[in-house]
């Protein structure tokens, strides 16, 4: 077995191995043996919200966006290597012209490997998901569903209009997002997942209201611990509401009952309440890291591969495509990058280094 340090010295271009260094038939894995099955693709760096914990409010898009066919070309390469789930994100993906066409094309792609890792000549449809702030979802939900979207996750950090506007810095945004969620539920894009990043002193008074929201609207509410990925370097450990504290709050509201995970790589711990009504997920990358099960890589809006949210650098797949790289050499390049995926993040440790990009410019 070739080690990572060997890889760095074997080949030409900056230690990048050539096609012969990886068995063509093997599915995408990193050096820790983690199968990489999920790809998150940012299709625009633009966003129509300026959430206080994410963006400074003064800066717009910082990175370019690519022709749709280029994203599809790169996604096809990843799928041929073992990717089974695609999540479209941004920026705000609903701002991207041609989004429906992207989803339609993705729905024609087929997985390349069976669950046991052996090559599959028939293939299954991809799991195609979307993460959005929901502002434009009411009108786009049906066309997206018709094009083949499997499910949608809506980011919504408050369930009262005032707090919501204070966070997004966009007036009258709450009603639009709620209408988008309801439309998605009605047309069968559900159960919709509603993601809430909890920030102490900002929206943690909403925890119980979110539990009610899940029970009343039939959506899965997922609380996410705040990570140091913001533009303006405002992250403090004290701002994070850790999982144990959150569980205690929810239990006081109504007793929680834990649900089994849907998959080993699932990031959320799942709960319902003692009457079976409502579903709450808790994603705790800070207090309970789940890097050991990570199955994700990311492609940024400008076509760079990122192997971890907290990577210190990204890898220019699009540049190689643009310079005429063949599918064979591009696949080898992807493998050579993924094999070097980081073991884990180092949030909260001495010497933690901020990643080279912020969440909005990576694609969450
Ligand atoms: N605009 C889309 C949206 O709002 O869902 C997609 C991009 S947004 C960057 C993706 C997700 O990242 C959102 O759910 C957002 O709340 C989350 N996010 C942004 N900054 C974060 C941070 N510092 N820690 C945890 N989650 C964060």
Short mmCIF file of C-alpha atoms and ligand atoms in Angstrom, two decimals:
data_model
loop_
_atom_site.label_atom_id
_atom_site.label_comp_id
_atom_site.label_asym_id
_atom_site.label_seq_id
_atom_site.Cartn_x
_atom_site.Cartn_y
_atom_site.Cartn_z
CA UNK A 1 0.00 0.00 0.00
CA UNK A 2 1.39 3.40 -0.96
CA UNK A 3 1.67 5.82 1.95
CA UNK A 4 0.86 9.51 1.75
CA UNK A 5 4.50 10.51 2.16
CA UNK A 6 5.44 8.11 -0.63
CA UNK A 7 2.79 9.71 -2.83
CA UNK A 8 4.41 13.07 -2.29
CA UNK A 9 7.69 11.88 -3.74
CA UNK A 10 6.73 9.33 -6.36
CA UNK A 11 5.48 11.45 -9.18
CA UNK A 12 5.93 14.59 -11.18
CA UNK A 13 3.68 17.58 -10.71
CA UNK A 14 3.82 18.62 -7.04
CA UNK A 15 3.75 15.02 -5.95
CA UNK A 16 0.52 14.33 -7.79
CA UNK A 17 0.33 10.68 -8.74
CA UNK A 18 -0.57 9.57 -12.25
CA UNK A 19 -3.33 7.17 -13.28
CA UNK A 20 -1.20 4.08 -12.73
CA UNK A 21 -0.86 4.77 -9.00
CA UNK A 22 -4.48 3.96 -8.18
CA UNK A 23 -6.37 0.84 -9.20
CA UNK A 24 -8.94 2.09 -11.71
CA UNK A 25 -11.67 -0.12 -10.28
CA UNK A 26 -11.44 0.95 -6.66
CA UNK A 27 -14.00 3.36 -5.26
CA UNK A 28 -12.89 6.68 -3.84
CA UNK A 29 -11.30 6.35 -0.40
CA UNK A 30 -9.01 8.43 1.76
CA UNK A 31 -5.87 7.20 3.49
CA UNK A 32 -7.90 6.37 6.62
CA UNK A 33 -10.10 3.96 4.67
CA UNK A 34 -13.14 6.24 4.70
CA UNK A 35 -15.27 5.70 1.57
CA UNK A 36 -16.09 9.08 0.03
CA UNK A 37 -19.68 8.94 -1.16
CA UNK A 38 -21.00 12.51 -0.65
CA UNK A 39 -20.14 15.53 -2.79
CA UNK A 40 -21.29 19.05 -1.95
CA UNK A 41 -21.19 21.40 -4.88
CA UNK A 42 -21.41 25.16 -4.54
CA UNK A 43 -22.95 26.53 -7.74
CA UNK A 44 -22.65 30.20 -6.87
CA UNK A 45 -20.74 32.32 -4.39
CA UNK A 46 -23.55 34.90 -4.30
CA UNK A 47 -26.03 35.01 -1.42
CA UNK A 48 -29.12 37.15 -0.87
CA UNK A 49 -28.88 36.97 2.94
CA UNK A 50 -26.24 38.47 5.20
CA UNK A 51 -26.58 36.26 8.24
CA UNK A 52 -24.74 37.86 11.11
CA UNK A 53 -22.85 34.73 12.11
CA UNK A 54 -21.79 33.95 8.52
CA UNK A 55 -21.06 37.17 6.64
CA UNK A 56 -19.74 40.62 7.45
CA UNK A 57 -22.62 42.28 5.59
CA UNK A 58 -20.22 44.44 3.57
CA UNK A 59 -18.75 41.93 1.17
CA UNK A 60 -20.43 40.13 -1.72
CA UNK A 61 -19.30 37.17 -3.77
CA UNK A 62 -15.55 36.64 -3.76
CA UNK A 63 -15.23 33.72 -6.14
CA UNK A 64 -16.40 33.16 -9.68
CA UNK A 65 -19.09 30.75 -10.81
CA UNK A 66 -18.61 28.33 -13.69
CA UNK A 67 -20.67 27.27 -16.69
CA UNK A 68 -23.19 24.63 -15.69
CA UNK A 69 -21.66 22.08 -18.05
CA UNK A 70 -18.35 22.38 -16.20
CA UNK A 71 -19.96 21.54 -12.86
CA UNK A 72 -21.71 18.61 -14.49
CA UNK A 73 -18.49 17.38 -16.06
CA UNK A 74 -16.70 17.45 -12.70
CA UNK A 75 -19.65 15.82 -10.93
CA UNK A 76 -19.68 13.01 -13.53
CA UNK A 77 -16.02 12.33 -12.75
CA UNK A 78 -16.77 12.13 -9.04
CA UNK A 79 -19.80 9.90 -9.62
CA UNK A 80 -17.73 7.52 -11.72
CA UNK A 81 -15.43 7.21 -8.68
CA UNK A 82 -18.15 6.35 -6.17
CA UNK A 83 -20.10 9.46 -5.21
CA UNK A 84 -23.75 8.59 -4.46
CA UNK A 85 -25.13 11.78 -2.91
CA UNK A 86 -24.90 15.25 -4.37
CA UNK A 87 -25.86 18.29 -2.32
CA UNK A 88 -26.16 21.56 -4.23
CA UNK A 89 -25.32 24.57 -2.13
CA UNK A 90 -23.74 28.01 -2.25
CA UNK A 91 -23.73 30.96 -1.65
CA UNK A 92 -27.43 30.67 -2.23
CA UNK A 93 -28.09 28.00 -4.87
CA UNK A 94 -31.61 29.24 -5.75
CA UNK A 95 -29.99 32.40 -7.14
CA UNK A 96 -28.20 30.35 -9.78
CA UNK A 97 -29.77 30.51 -13.23
CA UNK A 98 -30.01 27.02 -14.66
CA UNK A 99 -30.39 25.29 -11.30
CA UNK A 100 -33.37 23.26 -12.53
CA UNK A 101 -31.34 22.12 -15.54
CA UNK A 102 -28.49 21.04 -13.28
CA UNK A 103 -30.87 18.94 -11.19
CA UNK A 104 -32.42 17.40 -14.33
CA UNK A 105 -28.97 16.37 -15.58
CA UNK A 106 -27.94 15.01 -12.19
CA UNK A 107 -31.06 12.86 -12.17
CA UNK A 108 -29.81 11.05 -15.29
CA UNK A 109 -26.54 10.01 -13.65
CA UNK A 110 -26.13 6.60 -12.04
CA UNK A 111 -23.93 5.38 -9.20
CA UNK A 112 -20.86 3.35 -10.18
CA UNK A 113 -20.49 1.04 -7.18
CA UNK A 114 -22.67 -1.34 -5.19
CA UNK A 115 -23.01 -0.74 -1.44
CA UNK A 116 -20.34 -3.43 -0.85
CA UNK A 117 -17.89 -1.37 -2.95
CA UNK A 118 -17.78 -3.60 -6.02
CA UNK A 119 -18.33 -1.98 -9.44
CA UNK A 120 -21.96 -1.78 -10.56
CA UNK A 121 -22.65 -1.87 -14.28
CA UNK A 122 -26.31 -0.83 -13.84
CA UNK A 123 -26.20 1.79 -11.10
CA UNK A 124 -28.83 3.53 -8.99
CA UNK A 125 -30.11 7.08 -9.20
CA UNK A 126 -28.22 9.61 -7.13
CA UNK A 127 -29.56 11.11 -3.95
CA UNK A 128 -29.87 14.76 -5.00
CA UNK A 129 -30.31 17.27 -2.18
CA UNK A 130 -30.25 21.03 -1.90
CA UNK A 131 -29.36 23.38 0.96
CA UNK A 132 -31.05 26.77 0.66
CA UNK A 133 -32.10 29.73 2.76
CA UNK A 134 -35.59 29.16 1.29
CA UNK A 135 -36.19 32.77 0.25
CA UNK A 136 -36.99 31.78 -3.37
CA UNK A 137 -38.21 28.28 -2.66
CA UNK A 138 -41.96 28.78 -2.92
CA UNK A 139 -41.83 29.18 -6.72
CA UNK A 140 -38.91 26.84 -7.37
CA UNK A 141 -39.93 23.83 -5.27
CA UNK A 142 -42.20 22.26 -7.90
CA UNK A 143 -39.85 22.68 -10.90
CA UNK A 144 -37.01 21.30 -8.79
CA UNK A 145 -39.07 18.31 -7.72
CA UNK A 146 -40.13 17.68 -11.33
CA UNK A 147 -36.47 17.81 -12.39
CA UNK A 148 -35.58 15.07 -9.91
CA UNK A 149 -34.61 16.76 -6.64
CA UNK A 150 -34.88 14.20 -3.83
CA UNK A 151 -35.02 16.48 -0.80
CA UNK A 152 -34.39 19.94 0.49
CA UNK A 153 -32.78 21.37 3.61
CA UNK A 154 -33.76 24.90 4.56
CA UNK A 155 -31.53 27.00 6.79
CA UNK A 156 -33.70 28.96 9.20
CA UNK A 157 -32.22 30.31 12.39
CA UNK A 158 -35.33 31.61 14.15
CA UNK A 159 -39.06 30.91 14.21
CA UNK A 160 -40.15 34.45 14.99
CA UNK A 161 -39.99 37.15 12.31
CA UNK A 162 -38.11 39.75 14.38
CA UNK A 163 -35.27 37.50 15.42
CA UNK A 164 -35.14 36.11 11.89
CA UNK A 165 -34.75 39.56 10.34
CA UNK A 166 -32.13 40.50 12.92
CA UNK A 167 -30.10 37.44 11.87
CA UNK A 168 -30.57 37.57 8.07
CA UNK A 169 -30.51 41.39 7.85
CA UNK A 170 -33.24 41.11 5.18
CA UNK A 171 -36.64 42.57 6.11
CA UNK A 172 -39.79 40.43 5.75
CA UNK A 173 -37.70 37.34 5.03
CA UNK A 174 -39.37 35.01 7.54
CA UNK A 175 -42.75 34.77 5.77
CA UNK A 176 -41.10 33.92 2.47
CA UNK A 177 -39.01 31.15 3.98
CA UNK A 178 -41.99 29.70 5.81
CA UNK A 179 -44.00 29.74 2.56
CA UNK A 180 -41.12 27.95 0.82
CA UNK A 181 -40.98 25.26 3.51
CA UNK A 182 -44.74 24.71 3.34
CA UNK A 183 -44.72 24.44 -0.45
CA UNK A 184 -41.84 21.94 -0.33
CA UNK A 185 -43.76 19.86 2.22
CA UNK A 186 -47.01 19.99 0.19
CA UNK A 187 -45.43 18.78 -3.04
CA UNK A 188 -43.56 15.89 -1.44
CA UNK A 189 -40.04 17.27 -1.14
CA UNK A 190 -40.19 16.37 2.50
CA UNK A 191 -39.84 15.76 5.22
CA UNK A 192 -38.07 19.07 4.93
CA UNK A 193 -35.06 19.45 7.18
CA UNK A 194 -34.81 22.86 8.83
CA UNK A 195 -31.27 23.66 9.97
CA UNK A 196 -30.73 26.16 12.78
CA UNK A 197 -27.28 27.31 13.87
CA UNK A 198 -27.59 28.14 17.56
CA UNK A 199 -25.78 31.19 18.88
CA UNK A 200 -25.86 31.95 22.56
CA UNK A 201 -27.48 35.30 23.19
CA UNK A 202 -28.88 35.52 19.67
CA UNK A 203 -31.36 32.75 19.04
CA UNK A 204 -31.00 30.26 21.90
CA UNK A 205 -34.26 31.58 23.35
CA UNK A 206 -35.90 29.93 20.32
CA UNK A 207 -35.03 26.31 21.19
CA UNK A 208 -38.43 25.39 22.59
CA UNK A 209 -40.23 27.28 19.81
CA UNK A 210 -38.26 25.27 17.26
CA UNK A 211 -39.41 22.07 18.99
CA UNK A 212 -43.01 23.29 18.62
CA UNK A 213 -42.31 24.18 15.01
CA UNK A 214 -41.15 20.63 14.25
CA UNK A 215 -44.23 19.18 15.92
CA UNK A 216 -46.69 21.56 14.23
CA UNK A 217 -45.21 21.70 10.73
CA UNK A 218 -44.01 18.09 10.40
CA UNK A 219 -40.45 19.16 9.58
CA UNK A 220 -37.20 17.78 10.97
CA UNK A 221 -35.50 20.53 12.95
CA UNK A 222 -31.75 20.17 13.19
CA UNK A 223 -29.69 22.26 15.57
CA UNK A 224 -26.10 22.83 14.49
CA UNK A 225 -23.26 23.96 16.71
CA UNK A 226 -21.67 27.20 15.56
CA UNK A 227 -18.25 26.57 13.98
CA UNK A 228 -15.34 29.01 13.39
CA UNK A 229 -16.13 29.46 9.70
CA UNK A 230 -17.51 33.01 9.66
CA UNK A 231 -16.19 35.93 7.63
CA UNK A 232 -15.64 38.38 10.44
CA UNK A 233 -13.84 36.17 12.97
CA UNK A 234 -16.50 36.53 15.66
CA UNK A 235 -16.49 32.89 16.82
CA UNK A 236 -15.97 32.33 20.55
CA UNK A 237 -16.31 29.01 22.39
CA UNK A 238 -18.85 30.67 24.72
CA UNK A 239 -21.17 31.39 21.78
CA UNK A 240 -21.54 27.69 21.01
CA UNK A 241 -24.53 25.98 22.64
CA UNK A 242 -23.12 22.49 23.20
CA UNK A 243 -25.13 19.35 22.64
CA UNK A 244 -25.49 18.40 26.33
CA UNK A 245 -26.96 21.77 27.22
CA UNK A 246 -29.33 21.62 24.27
CA UNK A 247 -30.51 18.11 25.15
CA UNK A 248 -31.20 19.26 28.72
CA UNK A 249 -33.26 22.22 27.45
CA UNK A 250 -35.29 20.02 25.08
CA UNK A 251 -35.82 17.38 27.76
CA UNK A 252 -37.21 20.03 30.08
CA UNK A 253 -39.61 21.08 27.33
CA UNK A 254 -40.75 17.49 26.82
CA UNK A 255 -38.90 14.17 27.33
CA UNK A 256 -36.73 13.20 24.37
CA UNK A 257 -36.48 9.70 22.94
CA UNK A 258 -33.39 8.91 20.84
CA UNK A 259 -33.93 7.48 17.35
CA UNK A 260 -31.48 5.14 15.57
CA UNK A 261 -29.14 6.72 12.99
CA UNK A 262 -30.19 6.39 9.33
CA UNK A 263 -26.60 5.64 8.29
CA UNK A 264 -23.17 5.22 9.90
CA UNK A 265 -21.96 8.49 8.36
CA UNK A 266 -25.00 10.43 9.62
CA UNK A 267 -23.89 13.67 11.22
CA UNK A 268 -26.97 14.21 13.38
CA UNK A 269 -28.03 12.46 16.59
CA UNK A 270 -31.78 12.00 16.09
CA UNK A 271 -34.54 12.41 18.66
CA UNK A 272 -38.29 12.53 18.89
CA UNK A 273 -40.44 13.35 21.93
CA UNK A 274 -42.16 10.88 24.23
CA UNK A 275 -45.41 11.12 22.22
CA UNK A 276 -43.60 10.44 18.92
CA UNK A 277 -44.47 13.87 17.55
CA UNK A 278 -41.70 15.95 15.96
CA UNK A 279 -38.13 15.10 15.05
CA UNK A 280 -35.02 16.88 16.27
CA UNK A 281 -31.51 16.33 14.98
CA UNK A 282 -28.46 17.63 16.78
CA UNK A 283 -25.27 18.14 14.80
CA UNK A 284 -22.42 18.75 17.21
CA UNK A 285 -19.17 19.14 15.26
CA UNK A 286 -17.64 21.17 18.11
CA UNK A 287 -18.55 19.21 21.25
CA UNK A 288 -18.93 15.76 19.60
CA UNK A 289 -16.87 15.68 16.38
CA UNK A 290 -17.85 12.99 13.88
CA UNK A 291 -14.83 13.23 11.55
CA UNK A 292 -14.15 9.49 11.87
CA UNK A 293 -17.28 8.81 9.82
CA UNK A 294 -16.86 11.64 7.34
CA UNK A 295 -17.81 10.64 3.80
CA UNK A 296 -17.77 14.15 2.27
CA UNK A 297 -15.73 16.23 -0.10
CA UNK A 298 -16.65 19.61 -1.55
CA UNK A 299 -16.39 21.41 -4.85
CA UNK A 300 -16.38 25.20 -4.59
CA UNK A 301 -18.19 27.54 -7.00
CA UNK A 302 -14.87 28.17 -8.78
CA UNK A 303 -14.16 24.48 -9.19
CA UNK A 304 -11.74 23.76 -6.35
CA UNK A 305 -11.83 20.53 -4.36
CA UNK A 306 -11.93 20.87 -0.57
CA UNK A 307 -11.45 17.76 1.48
CA UNK A 308 -12.55 19.28 4.81
CA UNK A 309 -14.42 22.41 5.88
CA UNK A 310 -11.28 23.31 7.80
CA UNK A 311 -8.75 22.65 5.02
CA UNK A 312 -5.91 25.15 4.75
CA UNK A 313 -5.91 24.94 0.94
CA UNK A 314 -8.04 23.86 -1.97
CA UNK A 315 -7.21 22.00 -5.17
CA UNK A 316 -7.88 23.32 -8.63
CA UNK A 317 -9.82 20.65 -10.50
CA UNK A 318 -11.46 23.14 -12.85
CA UNK A 319 -8.08 24.59 -13.85
CA UNK A 320 -6.98 21.13 -14.92
CA UNK A 321 -10.22 20.60 -16.82
CA UNK A 322 -9.78 23.96 -18.54
CA UNK A 323 -6.24 23.10 -19.58
CA UNK A 324 -7.52 20.03 -21.39
CA UNK A 325 -7.02 17.33 -18.78
CA UNK A 326 -8.46 14.02 -19.91
CA UNK A 327 -11.07 12.30 -17.78
CA UNK A 328 -8.46 9.70 -16.89
CA UNK A 329 -5.95 12.24 -15.58
CA UNK A 330 -8.68 14.23 -13.81
CA UNK A 331 -9.89 11.10 -12.04
CA UNK A 332 -6.33 10.36 -10.97
CA UNK A 333 -6.04 13.92 -9.72
CA UNK A 334 -9.25 13.59 -7.67
CA UNK A 335 -7.99 10.36 -6.14
CA UNK A 336 -4.62 11.95 -5.32
CA UNK A 337 -6.34 14.80 -3.48
CA UNK A 338 -8.93 12.70 -1.66
CA UNK A 339 -6.29 10.29 -0.39
CA UNK A 340 -4.86 13.26 1.55
CA UNK A 341 -8.14 14.16 3.24
CA UNK A 342 -7.51 15.43 6.75
CA UNK A 343 -8.04 13.05 9.66
CA UNK A 344 -10.17 15.55 11.59
CA UNK A 345 -10.68 19.18 12.43
CA UNK A 346 -8.98 20.88 15.40
CA UNK A 347 -11.65 23.28 16.64
CA UNK A 348 -11.02 24.32 20.23
CA UNK A 349 -7.43 23.02 20.30
CA UNK A 350 -4.37 25.17 20.91
CA UNK A 351 -2.91 26.20 17.57
CA UNK A 352 -6.22 25.84 15.71
CA UNK A 353 -5.89 27.59 12.36
CA UNK A 354 -8.85 29.14 10.63
CA UNK A 355 -9.57 27.52 7.27
CA UNK A 356 -8.55 29.25 4.07
CA UNK A 357 -12.21 29.99 3.19
CA UNK A 358 -15.33 30.85 5.14
CA UNK A 359 -18.49 28.76 5.08
CA UNK A 360 -20.37 30.94 2.60
CA UNK A 361 -17.48 30.65 0.12
CA UNK A 362 -17.08 26.90 0.58
CA UNK A 363 -20.66 25.66 0.49
CA UNK A 364 -22.14 24.14 3.62
N1 LIG B 1 -27.46 29.79 1.38
C1 LIG B 1 -27.68 28.41 1.67
C2 LIG B 1 -28.30 28.25 3.03
O1 LIG B 1 -28.56 29.26 3.68
O2 LIG B 1 -28.56 27.12 3.42
C3 LIG B 1 -26.44 27.52 1.55
C4 LIG B 1 -25.13 28.04 2.04
S1 LIG B 1 -25.02 28.29 3.78
C5 LIG B 1 -23.34 28.81 3.95
C6 LIG B 1 -25.05 26.60 4.35
C7 LIG B 1 -25.26 26.38 5.82
O3 LIG B 1 -24.10 26.75 6.52
C8 LIG B 1 -26.40 27.13 6.43
O4 LIG B 1 -27.26 26.21 7.07
C9 LIG B 1 -25.75 28.00 7.45
O5 LIG B 1 -26.55 28.18 8.58
C10 LIG B 1 -24.52 27.20 7.79
N2 LIG B 1 -23.44 27.96 8.41
C11 LIG B 1 -22.90 29.12 7.97
N3 LIG B 1 -21.92 29.53 8.81
C12 LIG B 1 -21.83 28.58 9.77
C13 LIG B 1 -21.01 28.43 10.93
N4 LIG B 1 -20.07 29.32 11.23
N5 LIG B 1 -21.19 27.34 11.71
C14 LIG B 1 -22.15 26.43 11.39
N6 LIG B 1 -22.94 26.51 10.32
C15 LIG B 1 -22.80 27.57 9.52
#
